[in-house]
Amino acid sequence: MSISGSIRRGLGMVAALVLVAALPASPAIAGGRGDDLSARHSLREPVTDENFYFVMADRFANGDTANDQGGLGSDPLVSGFDPTRKGFYNGGDLKGLRSKIDYIKGLGTTSIWLTPSFKNKAVQLEDGPSAGYHGYWITDFTQIDPHLGTNADLRALIDTAHSKGMKVYFDIITNHTADVIGYEEGARKGYVSKDVAPYKTASGATFDDRDFAGQPSFPALDPATSFPYKPVLDPAEQNLKVPAWLNDVTLYHNRGDTTFVGENSYYGDFFGLDDLFTENPRVVRGMIDIYKTWIRDFGVDGFRIDTMKHVNDEFWQTFGPEILDYAHRQGKPEFFMFGEVFDTTKSFTSQFTTRDRMQSVLDFPFQDAARNFASRGQPAAALQTFFAGDDWYTDADSNVYELPTFLGNHDMGRIGGFVRGDNPGATDAEWVSRDRLAHELMYLSRGNPVIYYGDEQGFTGPGGDQDARQTLFASRVPDYLDDDLLGTDATHATDNYVTTHPLYESIEGLAALTKRNPALRDGAQQHRYASEGPGIYAFSRIDRRDQREYLVALNNSETAQTAAVPTYASGRDTFKSVYGDGPRTLRAGNDGRLTVTVPPLSAVVYEANGKVAGSRSAPSVSLAQPAPAPGARGRLQVTANVGGSSFYEVTFYASDNGGPWRPVGTDDNAPYQVFDDVSDQRAGSSVRYRAVVLDNKGHTRESAARSATVPAPLVTIEAPTEGSGVRGTVEVRAVVDPERATNVVAIERRVAGGAWTRVGTDSSSPAYTVFDDLTPLNLAANTPVEYRAVLLPGGLAGPGATSAARNVRAAGPPATSATVHYYRPAGDYGDPAAAGWGLHMWGDAVAPDVLAQIAWDKPWPRAGVTDGWADYPIPLVDDTKPVNFIMHLPSGDTVPTSREPGGDRSFLPINAPEIWLIAGDPTIYTSKPAV
């Protein structure tokens, strides 16, 4: 944080203490007596005004060529160093980063975020092969990867950054290591669920790990008997990992590779990477000890935490508070942690900062919304809906203002690549304008902006992962040399540290603007105006101490747009321009509206010349009836209706079952609401809510109390899919929201509208599965079958709950073939024996001898043409597995001239043994469409 930012925050803390001096130390009871609730300010925790620069050390600058090979020799398949390949080390290091630190600071950066820099397994031959240049294949958590330098180099980098007023954040991993563990049954096996093969204690007793997660009573395990696969280590790698406890194979899940959905997203190996048993308290303690060392010995200022959503709640509920407390005791009052939760649903991403007690998460929902607005030109009103959901993050110790916001990254791709891909055929000037507009939205709205290294130089790339990891120093990678950079004639063949690049200058200017006007960084954000289509989105930013309104208006239309935007101004108040093209001053109308004109694909900012008028008395406040929050049954949506129109802050309180009032959170912009987490309350129990409004002159008013009931859990069947065909043994899988380790779920079935019959129960979370054998029923084809899941009463589940019925049908005998029908209006299917349109296929459904005949340059040919439709019969070995396919010309990969749209597509023959495709249409039709 800058010195001025520290002073500003200090003054704000004094003001807050003056205003809420009566606030007690205990967070559980607010006010001197049960019904006297204190007003609070919306939180501004230590990190609400950072500018992050996210950098991959291997790709930034090569300061020491002597460490390029990591001391492992010249063979790239041993050392991992090959500067001509995008999947290998390219030569960047910590010394290079330190040598270019003024370039980073020049952007207005206050915090450098490094990709993982611990010692990695240099090469994993199974993965391409490729190398651990990215840092996610860790073998030694105690030292810097030799390709990047030494621990002393890190210390020097941190010291230099601190001397220049910048912080350094480490990207850390808590749930996996490099791929070292193998299985007796073979390498990188498919996932085996807990319902098929439950965990067993060392003595052979079956148990559910979730019942013991984080508890000291976690059972002892035995590698020979406890896991679905027997873990083994190569003799040469039995002591490879550091610290030594990481070499204990019983501290890993050992269930095979994840598919990133459902249960296995918590328990499976990421492409073979050894997945730690984070439910085991030995793993929790080990990871806490590792990262305490980096805080104590190196002065790291914070952590970005990888793959947070793939780890159980209990881990974070221990790890987060203990690490934060330790950092504070080490003299790091602004220590900050944020996690990667790769999801765009706020009801899900927010639970890590509320229920799991972590400080913050990366704002993936913002990335999606910003791309839709700036790059795809979607309706401005979508941003209004997006920001209205910010209150999902509001609780007693955190809120949305702490979230780091970003536009692209090393996994999904770059904003420059997105604007090119979303706007084919546009000019470079338009691409640059859309790129700049995305940055304007990020810098001027709530949150902490993150620049992904190279975005300031107009880097693009055709996709994510390796295609978005170009070097800033001159590259020798052919795939990078083909990239078209935005805003410049330069290529990746030369160094790109150009401080006069238009995007570098734009980012530098935005950082300087928000530094001069702190309200634009962590002031309250209030929605003002949104066009129904592409056009203007406007909002205000207001610092509660200064009480001066800034109006931000962004235009994602390709023509200038004008709007009369509401403000807090009194009639005829004036505003001055502080950013963008437009009149130097504007005057509000008698109704307080400010008429602004925003040029195409750009932004303007106006600052009020006076302060928001002070309230003479607190406005009225009342609560709407609390209701189950949409998308999260473990939370209640509580909304306050506030009279008047000025700057207000509303604090919500809850009383559980008649107990003391607890603060839920404070909202500083309308609509005033919170989403109270009641997942630890028994379903059916009572909760009372009250709200306290605080105006801009210190006046307060309380609402009357409103009573609500903790809602019943929501039970949902995930499998089988609605309308699908079933035969033999059917996997019936259900989930419960909120998820609790104590849940017990029964699966019931009825046939042809008869009586419901229980077919089994399951208590192993987080997925509840029963395998139902239909064979003895001898069902005729198309006989209706229904399943439902019943959460049994007891514990926090209260009276329990029942899912909606899932309707399926009995399938007939197994299909031995499937048929794809393909229609091209011109009938230009080509020669089936040479260059005709055909199917590239893969998976377990198709007969192996068929797959053996298929290659990218030799797709499965048509058998003939019937009534204008090309027919592709496909021999099958298992109609319950998907047929995965691409329709294309031999070696063709250009949509739509040589490949059909829709990406990798599939169908399930048991449900639809025949499908129909139309040229240029990604839809898979299960009945013949009209053409």
PDB file of N, CA, C and O in Angstrom, residues 21-59:
ATOM      1  N   ALA A  21     -18.295   4.394  18.547  1.00  0.00           N
ATOM      2  CA  ALA A  21     -17.530   4.160  19.765  1.00  0.00           C
ATOM      3  C   ALA A  21     -18.221   3.185  20.699  1.00  0.00           C
ATOM      4  O   ALA A  21     -17.581   2.518  21.512  1.00  0.00           O
ATOM      5  N   ALA A  22     -19.536   3.085  20.574  1.00  0.00           N
ATOM      6  CA  ALA A  22     -20.272   2.200  21.474  1.00  0.00           C
ATOM      7  C   ALA A  22     -20.174   0.735  21.059  1.00  0.00           C
ATOM      8  O   ALA A  22     -20.655  -0.122  21.780  1.00  0.00           O
ATOM      9  N   LEU A  23     -19.571   0.444  19.919  1.00  0.00           N
ATOM     10  CA  LEU A  23     -19.520  -0.914  19.425  1.00  0.00           C
ATOM     11  C   LEU A  23     -18.697  -1.789  20.363  1.00  0.00           C
ATOM     12  O   LEU A  23     -17.556  -1.489  20.662  1.00  0.00           O
ATOM     13  N   PRO A  24     -19.233  -2.890  20.864  1.00  0.00           N
ATOM     14  CA  PRO A  24     -18.500  -3.734  21.807  1.00  0.00           C
ATOM     15  C   PRO A  24     -17.427  -4.547  21.104  1.00  0.00           C
ATOM     16  O   PRO A  24     -17.466  -4.737  19.896  1.00  0.00           O
ATOM     17  N   ALA A  25     -16.463  -5.043  21.885  1.00  0.00           N
ATOM     18  CA  ALA A  25     -15.379  -5.839  21.321  1.00  0.00           C
ATOM     19  C   ALA A  25     -15.885  -7.177  20.825  1.00  0.00           C
ATOM     20  O   ALA A  25     -15.407  -7.712  19.846  1.00  0.00           O
ATOM     21  N   SER A  26     -16.850  -7.740  21.511  1.00  0.00           N
ATOM     22  CA  SER A  26     -17.352  -9.052  21.123  1.00  0.00           C
ATOM     23  C   SER A  26     -18.207  -8.964  19.874  1.00  0.00           C
ATOM     24  O   SER A  26     -19.145  -8.186  19.816  1.00  0.00           O
ATOM     25  N   PRO A  27     -17.918  -9.780  18.838  1.00  0.00           N
ATOM     26  CA  PRO A  27     -18.741  -9.729  17.637  1.00  0.00           C
ATOM     27  C   PRO A  27     -20.082 -10.437  17.808  1.00  0.00           C
ATOM     28  O   PRO A  27     -20.959 -10.326  16.974  1.00  0.00           O
ATOM     29  N   ALA A  28     -20.264 -11.182  18.896  1.00  0.00           N
ATOM     30  CA  ALA A  28     -21.474 -11.975  19.046  1.00  0.00           C
ATOM     31  C   ALA A  28     -22.648 -11.154  19.541  1.00  0.00           C
ATOM     32  O   ALA A  28     -23.792 -11.429  19.230  1.00  0.00           O
ATOM     33  N   ILE A  29     -22.365 -10.128  20.369  1.00  0.00           N
ATOM     34  CA  ILE A  29     -23.433  -9.315  20.936  1.00  0.00           C
ATOM     35  C   ILE A  29     -23.166  -7.866  20.578  1.00  0.00           C
ATOM     36  O   ILE A  29     -22.119  -7.330  20.906  1.00  0.00           O
ATOM     37  N   ALA A  30     -24.099  -7.233  19.879  1.00  0.00           N
ATOM     38  CA  ALA A  30     -23.918  -5.845  19.466  1.00  0.00           C
ATOM     39  C   ALA A  30     -24.837  -4.951  20.278  1.00  0.00           C
ATOM     40  O   ALA A  30     -26.020  -5.219  20.424  1.00  0.00           O
ATOM     41  N   GLY A  31     -24.286  -3.884  20.840  1.00  0.00           N
ATOM     42  CA  GLY A  31     -25.102  -2.956  21.620  1.00  0.00           C
ATOM     43  C   GLY A  31     -25.026  -3.269  23.098  1.00  0.00           C
ATOM     44  O   GLY A  31     -24.702  -4.369  23.526  1.00  0.00           O
ATOM     45  N   GLY A  32     -25.354  -2.272  23.903  1.00  0.00           N
ATOM     46  CA  GLY A  32     -25.233  -2.443  25.337  1.00  0.00           C
ATOM     47  C   GLY A  32     -26.298  -3.348  25.911  1.00  0.00           C
ATOM     48  O   GLY A  32     -26.136  -3.929  26.958  1.00  0.00           O
ATOM     49  N   ARG A  33     -27.468  -3.477  25.232  1.00  0.00           N
ATOM     50  CA  ARG A  33     -28.497  -4.390  25.692  1.00  0.00           C
ATOM     51  C   ARG A  33     -29.094  -5.108  24.486  1.00  0.00           C
ATOM     52  O   ARG A  33     -28.827  -4.754  23.346  1.00  0.00           O
ATOM     53  N   GLY A  34     -29.916  -6.083  24.722  1.00  0.00           N
ATOM     54  CA  GLY A  34     -30.347  -6.967  23.658  1.00  0.00           C
ATOM     55  C   GLY A  34     -31.023  -6.295  22.489  1.00  0.00           C
ATOM     56  O   GLY A  34     -30.914  -6.737  21.364  1.00  0.00           O
ATOM     57  N   ASP A  35     -31.781  -5.178  22.724  1.00  0.00           N
ATOM     58  CA  ASP A  35     -32.522  -4.542  21.643  1.00  0.00           C
ATOM     59  C   ASP A  35     -31.908  -3.223  21.192  1.00  0.00           C
ATOM     60  O   ASP A  35     -32.518  -2.491  20.418  1.00  0.00           O
ATOM     61  N   ASP A  36     -30.741  -2.858  21.677  1.00  0.00           N
ATOM     62  CA  ASP A  36     -30.090  -1.605  21.317  1.00  0.00           C
ATOM     63  C   ASP A  36     -28.909  -1.928  20.416  1.00  0.00           C
ATOM     64  O   ASP A  36     -27.818  -2.217  20.892  1.00  0.00           O
ATOM     65  N   LEU A  37     -29.129  -1.908  19.117  1.00  0.00           N
ATOM     66  CA  LEU A  37     -28.126  -2.372  18.166  1.00  0.00           C
ATOM     67  C   LEU A  37     -27.375  -1.193  17.576  1.00  0.00           C
ATOM     68  O   LEU A  37     -27.963  -0.197  17.178  1.00  0.00           O
ATOM     69  N   SER A  38     -26.059  -1.312  17.499  1.00  0.00           N
ATOM     70  CA  SER A  38     -25.207  -0.213  17.058  1.00  0.00           C
ATOM     71  C   SER A  38     -25.111  -0.162  15.539  1.00  0.00           C
ATOM     72  O   SER A  38     -25.129  -1.181  14.857  1.00  0.00           O
ATOM     73  N   ALA A  39     -24.980   1.054  15.029  1.00  0.00           N
ATOM     74  CA  ALA A  39     -24.717   1.237  13.605  1.00  0.00           C
ATOM     75  C   ALA A  39     -23.260   0.893  13.312  1.00  0.00           C
ATOM     76  O   ALA A  39     -22.384   1.085  14.154  1.00  0.00           O
ATOM     77  N   ARG A  40     -23.022   0.394  12.122  1.00  0.00           N
ATOM     78  CA  ARG A  40     -21.657   0.061  11.705  1.00  0.00           C
ATOM     79  C   ARG A  40     -21.411   0.617  10.309  1.00  0.00           C
ATOM     80  O   ARG A  40     -22.342   0.855   9.533  1.00  0.00           O
ATOM     81  N   HIS A  41     -20.121   0.792  10.019  1.00  0.00           N
ATOM     82  CA  HIS A  41     -19.741   1.173   8.663  1.00  0.00           C
ATOM     83  C   HIS A  41     -19.523  -0.085   7.826  1.00  0.00           C
ATOM     84  O   HIS A  41     -19.132  -1.139   8.334  1.00  0.00           O
ATOM     85  N   SER A  42     -19.758   0.041   6.533  1.00  0.00           N
ATOM     86  CA  SER A  42     -19.365  -1.010   5.602  1.00  0.00           C
ATOM     87  C   SER A  42     -17.859  -1.201   5.703  1.00  0.00           C
ATOM     88  O   SER A  42     -17.089  -0.234   5.733  1.00  0.00           O
ATOM     89  N   LEU A  43     -17.443  -2.444   5.759  1.00  0.00           N
ATOM     90  CA  LEU A  43     -16.029  -2.753   5.985  1.00  0.00           C
ATOM     91  C   LEU A  43     -15.140  -2.280   4.844  1.00  0.00           C
ATOM     92  O   LEU A  43     -15.504  -2.372   3.674  1.00  0.00           O
ATOM     93  N   ARG A  44     -13.968  -1.792   5.213  1.00  0.00           N
ATOM     94  CA  ARG A  44     -12.876  -1.611   4.278  1.00  0.00           C
ATOM     95  C   ARG A  44     -11.661  -2.228   4.952  1.00  0.00           C
ATOM     96  O   ARG A  44     -10.943  -1.570   5.699  1.00  0.00           O
ATOM     97  N   GLU A  45     -11.479  -3.526   4.727  1.00  0.00           N
ATOM     98  CA  GLU A  45     -10.373  -4.241   5.322  1.00  0.00           C
ATOM     99  C   GLU A  45      -9.059  -3.784   4.673  1.00  0.00           C
ATOM    100  O   GLU A  45      -9.059  -3.004   3.720  1.00  0.00           O
ATOM    101  N   PRO A  46      -7.905  -4.256   5.180  1.00  0.00           N
ATOM    102  CA  PRO A  46      -6.621  -3.708   4.725  1.00  0.00           C
ATOM    103  C   PRO A  46      -6.413  -3.697   3.216  1.00  0.00           C
ATOM    104  O   PRO A  46      -5.695  -2.862   2.708  1.00  0.00           O
ATOM    105  N   VAL A  47      -7.039  -4.623   2.489  1.00  0.00           N
ATOM    106  CA  VAL A  47      -6.806  -4.659   1.048  1.00  0.00           C
ATOM    107  C   VAL A  47      -8.106  -4.369   0.308  1.00  0.00           C
ATOM    108  O   VAL A  47      -8.913  -5.250   0.045  1.00  0.00           O
ATOM    109  N   THR A  48      -8.324  -3.094   0.032  1.00  0.00           N
ATOM    110  CA  THR A  48      -9.405  -2.684  -0.873  1.00  0.00           C
ATOM    111  C   THR A  48      -8.907  -1.640  -1.859  1.00  0.00           C
ATOM    112  O   THR A  48      -9.708  -1.071  -2.596  1.00  0.00           O
ATOM    113  N   ASP A  49      -7.600  -1.387  -1.879  1.00  0.00           N
ATOM    114  CA  ASP A  49      -7.069  -0.372  -2.791  1.00  0.00           C
ATOM    115  C   ASP A  49      -5.738  -0.796  -3.402  1.00  0.00           C
ATOM    116  O   ASP A  49      -4.878   0.019  -3.670  1.00  0.00           O
ATOM    117  N   GLU A  50      -5.602  -2.110  -3.670  1.00  0.00           N
ATOM    118  CA  GLU A  50      -4.374  -2.612  -4.290  1.00  0.00           C
ATOM    119  C   GLU A  50      -4.517  -2.664  -5.812  1.00  0.00           C
ATOM    120  O   GLU A  50      -5.614  -2.868  -6.340  1.00  0.00           O
ATOM    121  N   ASN A  51      -3.380  -2.510  -6.505  1.00  0.00           N
ATOM    122  CA  ASN A  51      -3.272  -2.765  -7.940  1.00  0.00           C
ATOM    123  C   ASN A  51      -2.285  -3.918  -8.108  1.00  0.00           C
ATOM    124  O   ASN A  51      -1.079  -3.759  -7.863  1.00  0.00           O
ATOM    125  N   PHE A  52      -2.792  -5.077  -8.507  1.00  0.00           N
ATOM    126  CA  PHE A  52      -1.954  -6.272  -8.626  1.00  0.00           C
ATOM    127  C   PHE A  52      -1.361  -6.398 -10.028  1.00  0.00           C
ATOM    128  O   PHE A  52      -1.992  -6.020 -11.026  1.00  0.00           O
ATOM    129  N   TYR A  53      -0.165  -6.960 -10.074  1.00  0.00           N
ATOM    130  CA  TYR A  53       0.458  -7.353 -11.336  1.00  0.00           C
ATOM    131  C   TYR A  53       0.789  -8.835 -11.216  1.00  0.00           C
ATOM    132  O   TYR A  53       1.613  -9.241 -10.395  1.00  0.00           O
ATOM    133  N   PHE A  54       0.099  -9.664 -11.993  1.00  0.00           N
ATOM    134  CA  PHE A  54       0.221 -11.120 -11.917  1.00  0.00           C
ATOM    135  C   PHE A  54       1.227 -11.583 -12.957  1.00  0.00           C
ATOM    136  O   PHE A  54       1.033 -11.385 -14.155  1.00  0.00           O
ATOM    137  N   VAL A  55       2.304 -12.210 -12.497  1.00  0.00           N
ATOM    138  CA  VAL A  55       3.419 -12.496 -13.394  1.00  0.00           C
ATOM    139  C   VAL A  55       3.912 -13.932 -13.223  1.00  0.00           C
ATOM    140  O   VAL A  55       3.996 -14.455 -12.108  1.00  0.00           O
ATOM    141  N   MET A  56       4.202 -14.565 -14.342  1.00  0.00           N
ATOM    142  CA  MET A  56       4.823 -15.884 -14.375  1.00  0.00           C
ATOM    143  C   MET A  56       6.318 -15.665 -14.535  1.00  0.00           C
ATOM    144  O   MET A  56       6.784 -15.206 -15.578  1.00  0.00           O
ATOM    145  N   ALA A  57       7.069 -15.991 -13.499  1.00  0.00           N
ATOM    146  CA  ALA A  57       8.495 -15.631 -13.463  1.00  0.00           C
ATOM    147  C   ALA A  57       9.262 -16.188 -14.659  1.00  0.00           C
ATOM    148  O   ALA A  57      10.144 -15.515 -15.208  1.00  0.00           O
ATOM    149  N   ASP A  58       8.954 -17.400 -15.077  1.00  0.00           N
ATOM    150  CA  ASP A  58       9.682 -18.009 -16.193  1.00  0.00           C
ATOM    151  C   ASP A  58       9.461 -17.256 -17.496  1.00  0.00           C
ATOM    152  O   ASP A  58      10.253 -17.388 -18.432  1.00  0.00           O
ATOM    153  N   ARG A  59       8.411 -16.447 -17.584  1.00  0.00           N
ATOM    154  CA  ARG A  59       8.068 -15.806 -18.846  1.00  0.00           C
ATOM    155  C   ARG A  59       8.269 -14.290 -18.826  1.00  0.00           C
ATOM    156  O   ARG A  59       7.838 -13.613 -19.757  1.00  0.00           O
TER     157      ARG A  59
END
